[in-house]
XYZ file of C-alpha atoms in Angstrom:
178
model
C 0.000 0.000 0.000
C 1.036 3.754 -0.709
C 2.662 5.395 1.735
C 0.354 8.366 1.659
C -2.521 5.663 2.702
C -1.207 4.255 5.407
C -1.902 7.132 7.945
C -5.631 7.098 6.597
C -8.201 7.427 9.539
C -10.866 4.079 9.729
C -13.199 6.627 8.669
C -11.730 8.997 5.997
C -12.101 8.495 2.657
C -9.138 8.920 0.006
C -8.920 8.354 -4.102
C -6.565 6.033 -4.939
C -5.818 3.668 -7.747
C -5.887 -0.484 -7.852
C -3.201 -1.887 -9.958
C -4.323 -5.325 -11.056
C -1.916 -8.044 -11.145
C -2.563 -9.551 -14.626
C -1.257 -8.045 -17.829
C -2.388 -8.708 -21.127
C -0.191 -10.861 -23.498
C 0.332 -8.561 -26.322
C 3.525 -10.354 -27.988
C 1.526 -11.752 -31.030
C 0.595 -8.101 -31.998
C 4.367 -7.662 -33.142
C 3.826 -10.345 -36.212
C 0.739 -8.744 -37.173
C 1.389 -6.798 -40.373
C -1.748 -5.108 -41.017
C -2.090 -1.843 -38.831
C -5.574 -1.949 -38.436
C -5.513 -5.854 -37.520
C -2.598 -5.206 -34.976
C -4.224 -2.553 -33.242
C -7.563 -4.702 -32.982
C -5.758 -7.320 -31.265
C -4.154 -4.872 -29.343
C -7.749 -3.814 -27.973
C -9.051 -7.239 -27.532
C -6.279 -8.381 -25.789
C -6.728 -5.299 -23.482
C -10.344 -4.535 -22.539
C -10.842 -8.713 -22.454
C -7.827 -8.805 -19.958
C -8.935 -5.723 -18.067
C -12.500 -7.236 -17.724
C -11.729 -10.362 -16.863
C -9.122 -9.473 -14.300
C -10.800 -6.437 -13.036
C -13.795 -8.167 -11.740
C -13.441 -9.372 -8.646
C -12.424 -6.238 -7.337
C -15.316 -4.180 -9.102
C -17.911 -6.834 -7.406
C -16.159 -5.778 -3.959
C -16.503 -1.892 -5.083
C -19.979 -2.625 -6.092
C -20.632 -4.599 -2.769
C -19.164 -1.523 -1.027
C -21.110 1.030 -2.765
C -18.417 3.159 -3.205
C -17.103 5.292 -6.137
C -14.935 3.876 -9.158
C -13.760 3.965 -12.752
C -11.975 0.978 -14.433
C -9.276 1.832 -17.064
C -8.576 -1.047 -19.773
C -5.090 0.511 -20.992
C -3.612 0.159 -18.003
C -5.724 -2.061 -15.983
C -6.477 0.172 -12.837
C -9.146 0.875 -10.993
C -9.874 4.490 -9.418
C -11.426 4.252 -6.044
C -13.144 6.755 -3.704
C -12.967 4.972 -0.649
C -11.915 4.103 3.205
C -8.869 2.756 4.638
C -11.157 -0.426 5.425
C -11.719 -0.998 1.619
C -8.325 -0.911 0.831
C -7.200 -3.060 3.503
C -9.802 -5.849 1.933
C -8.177 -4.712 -1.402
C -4.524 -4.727 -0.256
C -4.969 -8.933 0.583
C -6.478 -9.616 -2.808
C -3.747 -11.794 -4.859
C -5.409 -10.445 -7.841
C -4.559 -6.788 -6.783
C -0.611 -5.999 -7.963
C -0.543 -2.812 -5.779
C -2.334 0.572 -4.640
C -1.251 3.937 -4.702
C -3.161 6.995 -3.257
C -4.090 9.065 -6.769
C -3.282 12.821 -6.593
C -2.159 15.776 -8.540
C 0.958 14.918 -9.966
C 3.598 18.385 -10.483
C 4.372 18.446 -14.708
C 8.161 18.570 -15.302
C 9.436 21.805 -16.137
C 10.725 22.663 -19.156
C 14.247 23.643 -19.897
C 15.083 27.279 -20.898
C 16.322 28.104 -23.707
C 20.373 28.847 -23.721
C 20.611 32.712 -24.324
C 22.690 32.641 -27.464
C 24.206 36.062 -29.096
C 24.560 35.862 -32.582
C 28.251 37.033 -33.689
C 27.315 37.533 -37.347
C 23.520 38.273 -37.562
C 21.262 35.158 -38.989
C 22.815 32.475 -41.373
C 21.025 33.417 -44.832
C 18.103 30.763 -44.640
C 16.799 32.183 -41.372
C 17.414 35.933 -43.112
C 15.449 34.918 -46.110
C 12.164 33.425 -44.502
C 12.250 36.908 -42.793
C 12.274 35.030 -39.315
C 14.140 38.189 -37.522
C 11.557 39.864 -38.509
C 8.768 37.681 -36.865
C 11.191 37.443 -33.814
C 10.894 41.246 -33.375
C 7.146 41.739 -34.394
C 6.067 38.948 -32.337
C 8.455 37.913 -29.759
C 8.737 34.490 -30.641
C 11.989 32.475 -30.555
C 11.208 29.425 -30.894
C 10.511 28.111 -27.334
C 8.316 24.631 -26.511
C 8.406 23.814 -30.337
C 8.558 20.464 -31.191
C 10.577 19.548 -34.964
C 10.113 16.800 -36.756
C 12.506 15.704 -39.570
C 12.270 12.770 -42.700
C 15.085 13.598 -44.606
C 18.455 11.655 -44.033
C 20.489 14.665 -43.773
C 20.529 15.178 -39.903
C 23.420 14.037 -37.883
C 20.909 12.369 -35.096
C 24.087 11.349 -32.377
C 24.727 15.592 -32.455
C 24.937 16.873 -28.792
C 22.539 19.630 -29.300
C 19.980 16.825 -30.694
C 20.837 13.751 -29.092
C 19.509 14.067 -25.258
C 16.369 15.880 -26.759
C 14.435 13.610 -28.503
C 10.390 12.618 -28.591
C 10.757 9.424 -30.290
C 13.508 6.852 -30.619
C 15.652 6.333 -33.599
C 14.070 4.279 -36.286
C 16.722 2.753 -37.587
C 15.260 0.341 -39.843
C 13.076 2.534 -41.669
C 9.861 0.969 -40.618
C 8.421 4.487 -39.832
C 7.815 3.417 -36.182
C 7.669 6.236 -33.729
C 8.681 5.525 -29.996
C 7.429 6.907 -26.517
């Protein structure tokens, strides 16, 4: 059990999520070649696993008349609830874990490096007029996100290499990771 549960009065109530123990088997989905196909199976696979898995807990939750939402993805259950509850939850062997939900802090961006141009803009950026925009409205650039297809990018560069959305596709399959 969470941490952040444990001091939980008999009586108070507290959100938290139940992480079922079962995962769906998803390794065939790889040796389907047809997108649409794959990401069927995908779905199956997940909302039959979820449902299957998920309900002996949701016939406790319903027993308990309490609050919840189940969540096929990631097979989870949300929970409005007392510390009672998820002691009956915590000795399940079909629950995996629980953790108290809450707002979670976003990561912060990284500011931009101030950079001072020794020569004015290279000619490309000059001839899109982009100093002007900068100027009229005092854009640089920030929380952009680029996206490149061309094989003309040196993708180990230090300025690149850290900085990445998606992983390197090295096989030109088109795949895009995280």
């Amino acid at each position: 059990m969470a941490q952040d549960l444990q001091g939980l009065g008999a009586q108070e109530s507290a959100e938290f999520f139940v992480y079922l123990r079962e995962k769906a088997d998803l390794k065939a989905a790889s040796t389907i070649a047809n997108k649409v196909e794959r990401t069927t199976h995908v779905y199956e696979k997940l909302t039959s696993t979820a449902a299957k898995s998920q309900a002996g807990v949701v016939s406790v939750l319903d027993a308990a008349k309490v609050q919840y939402r189940t969540f096929w993805i990631s097979n989870v259950i949300w929970v409005k609830g007392d510390k009672g509850l998820i002691d009956t939850l915590a000795k399940r062997d079909d629950v995996e874990r629980i953790e108290a939900a809450g707002v979670r802090p976003l990561i912060k961006p990284t500011p931009a490096a101030d950079v001072t141009p020794t020569a004015g803009p290279e000619w490309g950026v000059a001839n899109i007029e982009a100093p002007r925009v900068w100027s009229e409205f005092d854009v640089r650039g920030e929380g952009i996100v680029v996206a490149n297809i061309d094989g003309g990018v040196q993708y180990d560069h230090p300025a690149l290499v850290a900085t990445y959305r998606a992983e390197f596709d090295d096989e030109a399959r088109g795949v895009v990771g995280r």
